[in-house]
Structures are given as C-alpha cells and as structure tokens.
Coordinates of C-alpha atoms and ligand atoms in Angstrom, one line a residue:
L1 CA 18.6 10.6 -5.6
E2 CA 20.5 7.5 -6.3
I3 CA 18.1 5.5 -8.4
G4 CA 18.2 1.7 -8.8
A5 CA 19.8 -0.9 -6.6
P6 CA 16.6 -2.7 -5.5
A7 CA 16.9 -4.1 -2.0
D8 CA 17.3 -7.9 -2.0
S9 CA 15.5 -8.3 1.2
A10 CA 12.3 -7.5 -0.5
R11 CA 12.2 -10.3 -3.1
V12 CA 9.1 -12.3 -2.5
G13 CA 9.5 -15.9 -3.4
R14 CA 10.7 -19.2 -2.3
K15 CA 13.7 -19.5 -0.1
R16 CA 15.1 -22.7 1.4
G17 CA 13.6 -26.1 0.3
A18 CA 9.8 -26.3 0.6
P19 CA 7.9 -25.3 -2.5
Q20 CA 5.3 -22.6 -2.0
S21 CA 2.7 -24.8 -3.8
D22 CA 2.5 -26.8 -0.6
L23 CA 1.7 -23.7 1.4
D24 CA -1.0 -24.3 4.0
V25 CA -3.5 -21.5 4.1
S26 CA -6.1 -23.3 6.2
E27 CA -7.8 -21.5 9.1
G28 CA -5.6 -23.3 11.6
A29 CA -2.4 -22.4 9.8
L30 CA -3.4 -18.7 9.4
R31 CA -4.5 -18.4 13.0
A32 CA -1.3 -19.9 14.3
A33 CA 0.7 -17.5 12.1
L34 CA -1.3 -14.6 13.5
S35 CA -0.7 -15.6 17.1
R36 CA 3.0 -16.2 16.4
R37 CA 3.2 -12.8 14.7
E38 CA 4.7 -14.3 11.6
F39 CA 3.3 -11.5 9.4
Q40 CA 5.8 -8.7 8.8
V41 CA 5.3 -5.3 7.2
F42 CA 7.6 -4.2 4.4
Y43 CA 7.7 -0.7 3.1
Q44 CA 8.0 0.8 -0.4
P45 CA 8.9 4.5 -0.9
R46 CA 6.8 6.9 -2.9
I47 CA 8.7 9.7 -4.6
D48 CA 7.5 13.1 -5.7
C49 CA 7.9 13.1 -9.5
A50 CA 8.9 16.7 -9.8
T51 CA 11.4 17.0 -6.9
Q52 CA 12.3 13.3 -6.4
V53 CA 11.9 13.8 -2.7
V54 CA 10.5 10.8 -0.7
S55 CA 7.0 11.8 0.4
G56 CA 6.0 8.5 2.1
F57 CA 5.9 4.8 2.2
E58 CA 3.3 2.1 1.5
A59 CA 3.0 -0.8 4.0
L60 CA 2.9 -4.1 2.2
V61 CA 2.5 -7.3 4.3
R62 CA 4.5 -10.5 3.9
W63 CA 4.3 -13.8 5.7
R64 CA 7.7 -14.7 7.1
H65 CA 7.1 -18.5 7.0
P66 CA 9.3 -20.8 9.0
E67 CA 9.5 -23.3 6.0
H68 CA 8.6 -21.4 2.9
G69 CA 10.5 -18.2 3.5
I70 CA 8.9 -14.9 2.5
V71 CA 5.4 -15.4 1.2
S72 CA 3.6 -12.9 -1.0
P73 CA 0.3 -11.3 0.2
D74 CA -1.4 -12.6 -3.0
R75 CA -1.2 -16.0 -1.4
F76 CA -2.9 -15.3 1.9
I77 CA -5.0 -12.1 1.8
G78 CA -7.8 -13.8 -0.1
P79 CA -7.9 -16.8 2.3
C80 CA -7.8 -14.4 5.3
E81 CA -10.8 -12.5 3.9
Q82 CA -12.7 -15.7 3.3
L83 CA -12.0 -17.1 6.7
G84 CA -12.9 -13.9 8.6
L85 CA -9.3 -13.3 9.7
I86 CA -8.7 -10.2 7.8
D87 CA -9.6 -7.9 10.7
S88 CA -6.8 -9.4 12.8
L89 CA -4.3 -9.2 10.0
T90 CA -5.3 -5.5 9.4
E91 CA -4.8 -4.7 13.0
Q92 CA -1.4 -6.3 13.2
V93 CA -0.3 -4.5 10.0
F94 CA -1.6 -1.1 11.2
D95 CA -0.1 -1.6 14.7
E96 CA 3.3 -2.6 13.3
G97 CA 3.3 0.2 10.6
L98 CA 2.3 2.9 13.1
R99 CA 4.9 1.8 15.6
W100 CA 7.6 1.8 12.8
L101 CA 6.6 5.3 11.8
S102 CA 6.5 6.7 15.3
H103 CA 9.8 5.1 16.3
N104 CA 11.7 6.0 13.1
L105 CA 10.1 9.1 11.7
P106 CA 8.4 10.8 14.7
A107 CA 8.8 14.4 13.7
S108 CA 8.3 14.4 10.0
D109 CA 5.6 14.8 7.5
T110 CA 6.4 11.5 5.8
R111 CA 3.2 9.6 5.3
L112 CA 2.3 6.0 5.6
S113 CA -0.1 4.3 3.2
L114 CA -2.0 1.3 4.5
N115 CA -4.2 -1.1 2.5
L116 CA -7.7 -1.8 3.6
S117 CA -9.6 -4.9 2.5
A118 CA -13.0 -4.7 0.8
C119 CA -14.3 -6.9 3.6
S120 CA -13.7 -4.1 6.2
L121 CA -16.2 -1.7 4.5
D122 CA -19.1 -2.8 6.7
D123 CA -17.0 -2.8 10.0
D124 CA -18.8 0.0 11.9
G125 CA -16.2 0.3 14.6
L126 CA -13.1 0.4 12.3
A127 CA -12.8 4.2 12.0
D128 CA -12.8 4.6 15.8
R129 CA -10.3 1.8 16.3
M130 CA -8.0 3.3 13.7
E131 CA -8.1 6.6 15.4
Q132 CA -7.3 4.8 18.7
W133 CA -4.3 3.0 17.1
C134 CA -3.0 6.3 15.9
R135 CA -3.4 8.0 19.2
K136 CA -1.7 5.1 21.0
A137 CA 1.3 5.4 18.5
G138 CA 1.3 9.2 18.8
I139 CA 0.7 9.6 15.0
A140 CA -1.7 12.2 13.6
P141 CA -4.3 10.6 11.3
R142 CA -3.3 13.1 8.6
R143 CA 0.0 11.2 8.2
I144 CA -1.9 8.1 7.2
I145 CA -3.3 7.4 3.8
V146 CA -5.9 4.6 3.7
E147 CA -5.9 2.8 0.3
L148 CA -9.0 1.0 -0.9
T149 CA -9.2 -0.5 -4.4
E150 CA -11.5 1.0 -6.9
T151 CA -13.3 -2.3 -7.2
A152 CA -13.9 -2.5 -3.5
A153 CA -15.2 1.0 -3.3
M154 CA -17.6 0.6 -6.2
N155 CA -18.8 -2.9 -5.2
D156 CA -20.6 -1.3 -2.2
P157 CA -20.6 2.5 -2.7
S158 CA -22.9 3.3 0.2
A159 CA -20.8 1.2 2.7
A160 CA -17.7 2.8 1.3
L161 CA -19.2 6.3 1.6
D162 CA -20.0 5.7 5.2
L163 CA -16.6 4.3 6.3
L164 CA -14.6 6.7 4.1
T165 CA -16.5 9.7 5.4
R166 CA -15.9 8.7 9.0
L167 CA -12.2 8.2 8.3
R168 CA -11.9 11.5 6.4
L169 CA -13.6 13.4 9.3
K170 CA -11.0 12.0 11.6
G171 CA -8.3 13.4 9.4
F172 CA -7.1 10.3 7.5
H173 CA -6.3 10.7 3.8
L174 CA -8.0 8.3 1.4
S175 CA -6.6 6.8 -1.8
I176 CA -8.3 4.9 -4.7
D177 CA -6.0 2.0 -5.4
D178 CA -5.6 0.1 -8.8
F179 CA -7.6 2.8 -10.6
G180 CA -8.6 2.1 -14.2
V181 CA -9.3 -1.6 -14.0
G182 CA -12.7 -1.2 -12.3
H183 CA -14.8 0.6 -15.0
S184 CA -16.3 2.8 -12.3
S185 CA -19.2 5.1 -12.5
L186 CA -17.3 8.4 -12.3
V187 CA -20.4 10.1 -10.8
Q188 CA -20.3 7.7 -7.9
L189 CA -16.6 7.8 -7.6
A190 CA -16.5 11.6 -7.5
R191 CA -18.9 11.5 -4.5
L192 CA -16.4 9.6 -2.3
P193 CA -14.1 11.7 -0.2
F194 CA -10.8 10.5 -1.7
S195 CA -7.7 12.7 -1.9
E196 CA -5.5 10.5 -4.1
L197 CA -5.9 8.2 -7.1
K198 CA -3.3 5.5 -7.9
I199 CA -3.0 4.5 -11.5
D200 CA -2.9 0.7 -11.8
R201 CA 0.4 -0.7 -12.7
T202 CA -0.8 -2.4 -15.8
F203 CA -1.2 1.0 -17.5
V204 CA 2.0 2.4 -16.0
A205 CA 4.1 -0.6 -17.2
G206 CA 2.9 -0.1 -20.8
A207 CA 3.3 3.6 -20.8
I208 CA 6.3 3.5 -23.1
E209 CA 5.5 0.8 -25.6
S210 CA 1.7 1.2 -25.9
S211 CA 0.1 4.4 -27.1
E212 CA -3.1 3.1 -25.6
S213 CA -1.6 2.9 -22.1
Q214 CA -0.1 6.4 -22.6
T215 CA -3.5 7.7 -23.5
I216 CA -5.0 6.1 -20.4
C217 CA -2.3 7.4 -18.1
R218 CA -2.8 11.0 -19.4
A219 CA -6.6 10.7 -19.1
V220 CA -6.4 9.4 -15.6
I221 CA -4.0 12.1 -14.5
G222 CA -6.3 14.7 -16.1
L223 CA -9.3 13.2 -14.5
G224 CA -7.7 13.0 -11.0
H225 CA -6.5 16.6 -11.2
G226 CA -9.9 17.7 -12.4
L227 CA -11.5 16.1 -9.4
G228 CA -8.9 17.8 -7.1
L229 CA -7.0 14.6 -6.4
T230 CA -3.3 13.9 -6.3
V231 CA -2.2 11.2 -8.7
T232 CA 0.3 8.5 -8.0
A233 CA 1.6 5.9 -10.4
E234 CA 2.5 2.5 -9.1
G235 CA 4.9 0.0 -10.8
V236 CA 7.4 2.5 -12.2
E237 CA 10.2 0.3 -13.2
N238 CA 12.4 2.5 -15.4
E239 CA 13.6 6.0 -16.2
A240 CA 11.6 6.3 -19.4
V241 CA 8.3 5.6 -17.7
L242 CA 9.2 8.1 -14.9
A243 CA 10.1 10.8 -17.5
F244 CA 6.8 10.2 -19.4
L245 CA 4.8 10.4 -16.1
A246 CA 6.6 13.5 -14.9
A247 CA 5.9 15.2 -18.3
A248 CA 2.3 14.1 -18.1
G249 CA 2.0 15.9 -14.7
C250 CA 1.8 12.9 -12.5
D251 CA 2.4 13.8 -8.8
S252 CA 4.1 10.8 -7.3
A253 CA 5.6 7.5 -8.3
Q254 CA 6.3 4.2 -6.7
G255 CA 8.2 1.2 -8.2
Y256 CA 11.2 -1.0 -8.5
L257 CA 13.0 1.9 -10.1
F258 CA 13.4 3.5 -6.7
A259 CA 13.1 0.5 -4.4
R260 CA 11.4 -2.8 -3.9
P261 CA 9.4 -3.2 -0.7
M262 CA 11.9 -3.6 2.1
S263 CA 11.9 -4.6 5.8
G264 CA 11.5 -1.7 8.3
D265 CA 15.3 -1.6 9.1
D266 CA 16.3 -1.8 5.5
T267 CA 13.9 1.0 4.7
I268 CA 15.5 3.3 7.2
R269 CA 18.9 2.5 5.9
W270 CA 17.6 3.2 2.3
L271 CA 16.2 6.5 3.5
E272 CA 19.5 7.5 5.1
R273 CA 21.3 6.8 1.8
H274 CA 18.8 8.6 -0.3
T275 CA 18.5 11.8 1.8
Q276 CA 22.3 12.4 2.0
P277 CA 23.2 15.7 0.5
Ligands
C2E1 P1 -1.2 -3.2 -4.2 O1 -1.8 -2.5 -3.0 O2 -1.6 -2.7 -5.6 O3 0.4 -3.0 -4.0 C1 1.3 -2.8 -5.1 C2 2.0 -4.1 -5.5 O4 2.9 -3.8 -6.6 C3 2.9 -4.7 -4.4 O5 2.8 -6.1 -4.5 C4 4.2 -4.2 -4.8 O6 5.3 -5.0 -4.2 C5 4.2 -4.3 -6.3 N1 5.1 -3.4 -6.9 C6 5.6 -2.2 -6.5 N2 6.4 -1.7 -7.4 C7 6.5 -2.5 -8.5 C8 7.1 -2.5 -9.7 O7 7.9 -1.6 -10.1 N3 6.9 -3.5 -10.6 C9 6.1 -4.6 -10.3 N4 5.9 -5.6 -11.1 N5 5.4 -4.6 -9.1 C10 5.6 -3.6 -8.2 P2 2.7 -7.0 -3.2 O8 3.5 -6.4 -2.1 O9 2.9 -8.4 -3.6 O10 1.2 -6.9 -2.8 C11 0.1 -7.4 -3.6 C12 -1.2 -6.9 -3.1 O11 -1.5 -7.5 -1.8 C13 -1.3 -5.4 -2.9 O12 -1.5 -4.8 -4.1 C14 -2.5 -5.3 -2.0 O13 -3.7 -5.4 -2.7 C15 -2.4 -6.6 -1.2 N6 -1.8 -6.2 0.2 C16 -0.5 -6.0 0.5 N7 -0.4 -5.7 1.8 C17 -1.7 -5.7 2.3 C18 -2.3 -5.4 3.6 O14 -1.6 -5.1 4.6 N8 -3.6 -5.5 3.7 C19 -4.4 -5.8 2.6 N9 -5.8 -5.8 2.8 N10 -3.9 -6.0 1.4 C20 -2.6 -6.0 1.2
CA2 CA1 -2.0 -0.4 -2.4
CA3 CA1 -2.2 -0.8 -6.4
CA4 CA1 -2.9 -4.4 -7.0

C-alpha cells in the first residue's frame, strides 16, 4: 500500500471569495440546497491494520456551495437537525452512497459506513426505508455499517435499542462512533446489538505522546474485543500511531495517513492505485 499523498479534493474549507462565516444555514437556504442536490458524499477508506487491505469506506457529507465552496458537515448537520431537515439529508446521503457502491463496487465485500443522526432514533419507519433503499440499489444490508455516536445511543438507550435491533435483524452492521467521550454505562452499552466500536480520534491522535491516551486506546481495544466487537481507530495521521494501534490489536484504521475523504470519482481512482499489485 502506498501510504500518504492525501487527496486535495477532500480539503474542507473556503475556496473562492466569500468567507464561510457568512454562510446562511437558515431553513430556506438548507431546503434550497436539498432541492438543488448541493450536498455531496465524500468517502474515506478504512484499512485493515494487520493486512493493510481496504475493507470499506465511510460516507461523509459535504455541501458543495455555489459561493462558499466545500462546506464541512460540522457547519450544517446541527442546523439540519434543529430544523427537522435531517431525514431528507440522511435520505440523500444514503441514496447517493448506495448508488456509488452498486455502480462502482457491485460484486465485492467492501462495506460502506453511513452516519446516522441522534434525531433519527425515534423514526419508526427508518429501518424499513433503509431496507428499501438497499433493495432498490441492489446492495445487501450486510454491506452497510450504520454508525451512531456513543452519546446518541446513550441519550435514549431504549429508542436506540428499538431501532438498532430492527436494523440488525435486517442484516445491517452497527457501529458505536466516537467511543470514549460519552462516559457510557457499559452495562447498557453491552445490551445494544453493535458489531463495531470506533475509538474517538482525540485518543488516537494522542496515542504517541500521551501515555494516558495509550492506556485508553489499549483499554478500549480490550473492552471491544471482550464484548465481541471489532475495533476501528479514526484519525490515524501517521505511521507511529498506526504501528502502536496494530501492536495493541486494533482491527481497522481510518485517517489522513491513508487518505482524506474524497469525491466518489477520486475514491475509485485512489482504490485503483492502492490495489495494484
Ligand atoms: P465522524 O463521523 O466522527 O467522522 C470522522 C471525522 O474525522 C470526519 O470529519 C473526517 O473527515 C475526520 N477525519 C478523518 N481522518 C482524520 C484524520 O486523520 N485527522 C483528522 N484531524 N480528522 C480526520 P468530517 O467529514 O468533517 O465530519 C464531521 C462529522 O460530521 C462526522 O464525524 C459526523 O459526525 C458528521 N457527519 C458527516 N457526514 C454525515 C452524514 O452523512 N450524516 C450525519 N448525520 N452526520 C454526518
Ligand atoms: Ca462516523
Ligand atoms: Ca467518529
Ligand atoms: Ca466525530
């Protein structure tokens, strides 16, 4: 695997003129962006720590804004949640992600991770709709990993249990995102049907300088494995961190060391370069 060379297309930030502090995230602006399909899915590879094989991609949404360039999800996910627009955004992201997967990687085991908002936990029809989206795209639900943050899952564990159980029964895999920052009750967490745990990037980033972060990473890997989960580290930026994680038994890694999130086309080009013999 040829490590490094982050893709430029992924850099989130201001392009051309208009400062992003002027960004309009009002209901009108966000509805218009949804109807013009200005949201675009980027993809970041996840790598198996032991073999360095690409095992899947995480879908990360961006707003391709006509004046502000590529806008980070941190700027508009919260407003979409507060304005009741997150369901529409989720549907567009899932739809685009599933079509990208079925078009480019139809006959493979490569998985796609999709982020679910905490606001969707009480959406009774979501599991059925997700199954329909998968069927329409010709993608088996077992190829999809649904990521939910630890904080979201623990905020309303009974709603989480209900939705997650339905998803799991349909074959979707479930992942606990940003693990370690939420101070969860481990008893409650262990009852939820997750199959993966993602160590939050704050611990991963410190895994070389700080012995405290190292201890936390090792403990989370041990805990995850003890509960029968795979463990993925996010925010892996350099070789030293990757070596530490691999030695600590971490299963997969994601981060700028391998690639920044990239547009769908750039991701396929990246994959072709990285799977050459
Ligand atoms: P997340 O799910 O924890 O995603 C990981 C974030 O870490 C992404 O930020 C990714 O670009 C960034 N990242 C990846 N590798 C590295 C690295 O090596 N170093 C550093 N410093 N950062 C790295 P991004 O794309 O800006 O997304 C931010 C958050 O927005 C996501 O955090 C997720 O919570 C949310 N989000 C993104 N897409 C969606 C979506 O489609 N739906 C929902 N509900 N939330 C989304
Ligand atoms: Ca995530
Ligand atoms: Ca995360
Ligand atoms: Ca995060």
